[in-house]
Short mmCIF file of C-alpha atoms and ligand atoms in Angstrom, two decimals:
data_model
loop_
_atom_site.label_atom_id
_atom_site.label_comp_id
_atom_site.label_asym_id
_atom_site.label_seq_id
_atom_site.Cartn_x
_atom_site.Cartn_y
_atom_site.Cartn_z
CA MET A 1 15.95 12.80 -8.21
CA SER A 2 15.55 12.28 -4.62
CA TYR A 3 12.25 10.94 -3.03
CA THR A 4 10.03 13.19 -0.85
CA LEU A 5 7.59 12.51 1.38
CA PRO A 6 3.85 13.32 0.51
CA GLU A 7 1.41 15.58 1.90
CA LEU A 8 -1.33 13.92 3.60
CA PRO A 9 -4.48 14.33 0.96
CA TYR A 10 -6.73 15.19 4.71
CA ASP A 11 -6.57 16.43 7.71
CA PRO A 12 -4.97 13.44 10.23
CA ALA A 13 -8.09 13.77 11.79
CA ALA A 14 -10.23 13.94 8.47
CA LEU A 15 -10.86 9.50 8.57
CA GLU A 16 -12.01 9.46 12.48
CA PRO A 17 -13.38 7.81 13.98
CA HIS A 18 -12.21 4.74 11.69
CA TYR A 19 -8.67 5.33 11.64
CA SER A 20 -7.57 7.63 14.52
CA ALA A 21 -5.62 10.80 13.84
CA ALA A 22 -3.39 9.94 16.52
CA ILE A 23 -2.13 7.00 14.24
CA VAL A 24 -2.72 8.76 10.97
CA GLU A 25 0.15 11.52 11.75
CA LEU A 26 2.74 8.95 13.62
CA HIS A 27 2.45 6.43 10.47
CA HIS A 28 2.70 9.42 8.43
CA ASP A 29 5.43 11.74 9.89
CA LYS A 30 7.63 9.36 11.09
CA HIS A 31 7.19 5.49 9.53
CA HIS A 32 6.55 6.75 6.52
CA ALA A 33 9.03 9.46 6.31
CA ALA A 34 11.31 6.97 7.29
CA TYR A 35 11.39 4.69 3.95
CA VAL A 36 11.37 7.76 2.47
CA ALA A 37 14.81 8.07 4.06
CA GLY A 38 16.07 5.06 3.88
CA ALA A 39 15.85 5.41 0.26
CA ASN A 40 17.02 8.08 -0.45
CA ALA A 41 20.27 7.34 1.97
CA THR A 42 20.76 3.93 -0.19
CA VAL A 43 20.99 5.66 -3.33
CA ASP A 44 23.32 7.82 -1.86
CA LYS A 45 24.95 4.70 -0.79
CA LEU A 46 24.89 3.03 -4.30
CA ALA A 47 26.01 6.08 -5.54
CA ALA A 48 29.10 6.09 -3.00
CA ALA A 49 29.66 2.65 -3.82
CA ARG A 50 29.92 3.50 -7.47
CA ASP A 51 32.26 6.44 -7.20
CA GLY A 52 34.93 3.94 -4.85
CA ASP A 53 34.38 1.24 -7.21
CA ASP A 54 33.54 -1.14 -4.15
CA PHE A 55 30.58 -2.71 -4.98
CA GLY A 56 31.48 -5.01 -1.49
CA SER A 57 27.85 -4.16 0.24
CA ILE A 58 25.66 -4.35 -3.21
CA VAL A 59 23.52 -7.31 -1.70
CA GLY A 60 23.07 -5.77 1.24
CA LEU A 61 22.56 -1.83 -0.39
CA GLU A 62 20.17 -3.53 -2.85
CA LYS A 63 17.94 -5.44 -0.95
CA THR A 64 17.83 -2.31 1.88
CA LEU A 65 16.70 -0.24 -1.66
CA ALA A 66 14.08 -2.56 -3.01
CA PHE A 67 12.36 -2.49 1.25
CA ASN A 68 12.79 1.09 1.39
CA VAL A 69 11.17 2.37 -2.18
CA SER A 70 8.66 -0.35 -2.07
CA GLY A 71 7.64 1.12 1.66
CA HIS A 72 7.29 4.62 0.40
CA VAL A 73 5.23 3.57 -3.35
CA LEU A 74 2.72 1.45 -0.60
CA HIS A 75 2.86 4.20 1.23
CA SER A 76 1.55 6.70 -0.85
CA VAL A 77 -1.21 4.51 -2.83
CA PHE A 78 -2.10 3.47 0.59
CA TRP A 79 -2.44 7.21 2.07
CA LYS A 80 -4.56 8.47 -1.64
CA ASN A 81 -6.86 4.50 -1.00
CA MET A 82 -8.69 6.27 1.56
CA SER A 83 -11.31 9.37 2.30
CA PRO A 84 -13.63 11.19 4.87
CA ASP A 85 -16.15 10.58 1.78
CA GLY A 86 -14.83 6.68 1.49
CA GLY A 87 -17.02 3.54 1.46
CA GLY A 88 -19.33 1.69 -0.64
CA SER A 89 -18.22 -0.45 -3.76
CA PRO A 90 -16.88 -0.17 -6.85
CA ASP A 91 -18.12 1.14 -10.22
CA GLY A 92 -18.15 1.78 -13.86
CA GLU A 93 -15.35 -0.08 -15.67
CA LEU A 94 -13.22 -0.83 -12.21
CA ALA A 95 -16.25 -2.34 -11.25
CA ALA A 96 -16.84 -4.48 -14.32
CA ALA A 97 -13.18 -5.74 -13.91
CA VAL A 98 -13.89 -6.52 -10.56
CA GLU A 99 -16.55 -8.43 -11.29
CA GLU A 100 -14.17 -10.38 -13.76
CA SER A 101 -11.37 -10.74 -12.42
CA PHE A 102 -13.23 -11.96 -8.55
CA GLY A 103 -16.77 -12.88 -9.27
CA SER A 104 -18.03 -9.91 -7.09
CA ALA A 105 -17.28 -6.74 -5.04
CA ASP A 106 -18.05 -8.92 -2.03
CA LYS A 107 -15.64 -12.14 -3.43
CA LEU A 108 -12.92 -8.92 -3.67
CA ARG A 109 -13.63 -7.53 0.18
CA ALA A 110 -13.20 -11.30 1.39
CA GLN A 111 -10.31 -12.20 -0.30
CA LEU A 112 -8.54 -9.00 -0.19
CA GLY A 113 -9.37 -8.95 3.37
CA GLN A 114 -8.28 -12.47 4.28
CA ALA A 115 -4.54 -12.41 2.55
CA THR A 116 -4.68 -8.25 4.79
CA THR A 117 -5.29 -10.26 8.00
CA THR A 118 -3.20 -13.29 8.02
CA VAL A 119 -0.07 -12.01 6.29
CA GLN A 120 2.33 -14.04 9.06
CA GLY A 121 4.95 -10.78 10.58
CA SER A 122 4.57 -7.72 8.81
CA GLY A 123 3.30 -6.84 5.37
CA TRP A 124 0.38 -5.56 3.06
CA GLY A 125 -2.89 -6.92 1.67
CA VAL A 126 -2.93 -5.61 -2.21
CA LEU A 127 -5.12 -5.40 -5.46
CA ALA A 128 -3.60 -4.71 -7.86
CA TRP A 129 -3.52 -5.05 -11.59
CA GLU A 130 -1.59 -7.36 -13.96
CA PRO A 131 -0.72 -6.21 -17.23
CA LEU A 132 0.28 -10.09 -18.92
CA ALA A 133 -2.83 -11.52 -18.77
CA GLY A 134 -5.09 -8.17 -18.23
CA ARG A 135 -6.59 -8.60 -14.74
CA LEU A 136 -6.69 -7.92 -11.13
CA VAL A 137 -5.12 -9.59 -8.71
CA VAL A 138 -4.27 -9.73 -4.74
CA GLU A 139 -1.34 -9.84 -3.35
CA GLN A 140 -0.20 -10.81 0.01
CA VAL A 141 2.80 -9.02 0.50
CA TYR A 142 5.35 -9.35 3.06
CA ASP A 143 7.37 -6.48 4.66
CA HIS A 144 6.64 -4.21 1.45
CA GLN A 145 8.15 -5.88 -1.21
CA GLY A 146 7.92 -9.63 -1.01
CA ASN A 147 5.56 -12.29 -2.49
CA VAL A 148 4.85 -9.93 -5.07
CA GLY A 149 5.33 -10.72 -9.05
CA ASN A 150 6.63 -8.36 -11.12
CA GLY A 151 4.94 -6.33 -13.29
CA ALA A 152 1.91 -5.68 -11.25
CA VAL A 153 0.52 -2.44 -10.24
CA PRO A 154 -0.53 -1.62 -6.67
CA LEU A 155 -3.88 0.02 -6.89
CA LEU A 156 -5.27 -0.30 -3.37
CA ALA A 157 -2.78 -1.50 -0.68
CA ILE A 158 -4.25 -2.22 3.32
CA ASP A 159 -1.03 -1.40 5.80
CA ALA A 160 -1.18 -4.85 8.06
CA TRP A 161 2.40 -3.75 10.15
CA GLU A 162 1.25 -4.00 13.62
CA HIS A 163 2.25 0.23 13.29
CA ALA A 164 -0.69 0.57 11.18
CA TYR A 165 -3.22 -0.24 13.55
CA TYR A 166 -2.16 -1.57 16.87
CA LEU A 167 -2.63 1.84 18.99
CA GLN A 168 -6.34 1.62 18.24
CA TYR A 169 -7.47 -1.55 17.39
CA LYS A 170 -4.52 -3.55 19.65
CA ASN A 171 -4.25 -7.37 18.51
CA VAL A 172 -7.59 -7.36 16.28
CA ARG A 173 -5.87 -6.63 12.52
CA ALA A 174 -9.67 -7.75 11.17
CA ASP A 175 -11.37 -4.91 12.79
CA TRP A 176 -8.57 -2.86 10.94
CA VAL A 177 -9.36 -4.37 7.89
CA LYS A 178 -13.67 -3.93 8.72
CA ALA A 179 -12.97 -0.17 9.83
CA PHE A 180 -10.92 0.48 6.11
CA TRP A 181 -13.69 -0.42 4.00
CA GLN A 182 -15.27 2.59 5.59
CA ILE A 183 -13.14 4.79 4.36
CA VAL A 184 -12.30 3.15 1.36
CA ASN A 185 -11.34 6.27 -1.74
CA TRP A 186 -12.54 3.67 -4.71
CA ASP A 187 -12.86 6.67 -6.71
CA ASP A 188 -9.11 7.28 -6.00
CA VAL A 189 -8.52 2.99 -6.92
CA ALA A 190 -10.96 3.46 -10.20
CA GLN A 191 -8.44 6.30 -11.71
CA ARG A 192 -5.07 4.31 -11.03
CA PHE A 193 -6.98 1.24 -12.68
CA ALA A 194 -7.67 3.79 -15.46
CA ALA A 195 -3.93 4.46 -16.02
CA ALA A 196 -2.92 1.15 -15.58
CA ARG A 197 -4.56 -0.45 -18.00
CA MET A 198 -2.76 1.23 -20.60
CA LEU A 199 0.62 -0.64 -19.09
CA ARG A 200 1.99 -2.65 -21.70
CA LEU A 201 4.75 -4.84 -20.79
CA ALA A 202 4.58 -7.44 -23.74
MN1 LIG B 301 3.21 1.67 7.07
#
């Protein structure tokens, strides 16, 4: 039942020079791990609140749960969205859906890149499958859980928190986004897309 930190699908140095081993290790072993621990701690606190019939802290606990679980979800997607053999553009059915929803892969990169670069404060740029309309959408996510329409499934997540790039790219978040396109794993995105398309909300 509890949340666990997934292992990295590659060696921490595998994404260099685009993403440094030092960031990958710190980011995974400390930052992602903290969201996993936070999610588990909050689940325990909610259980204790139920046991004690004391929901006085429910507002804070539910917010903390959303923050930590969403952080765990997005980082879990993020690691697999990158590969030492990444880059290029989507193909197959994902390419067709990208074209239908955005016009072209370049337009997707432009919109998602801009959404990631311009997040105010901490957040993410996310490509998601929106199952009601049956289309791909870009989300500009605040923290890990804000500014998101319910029901959309994240397929591709670019971390725009300073901890994700500052050691290597300093204040130039746009350079981190440019580097991300060199290591993006479109095969992983395509697998997530195929699974998400089966979801029916209505
Ligand atoms: Mn992060």
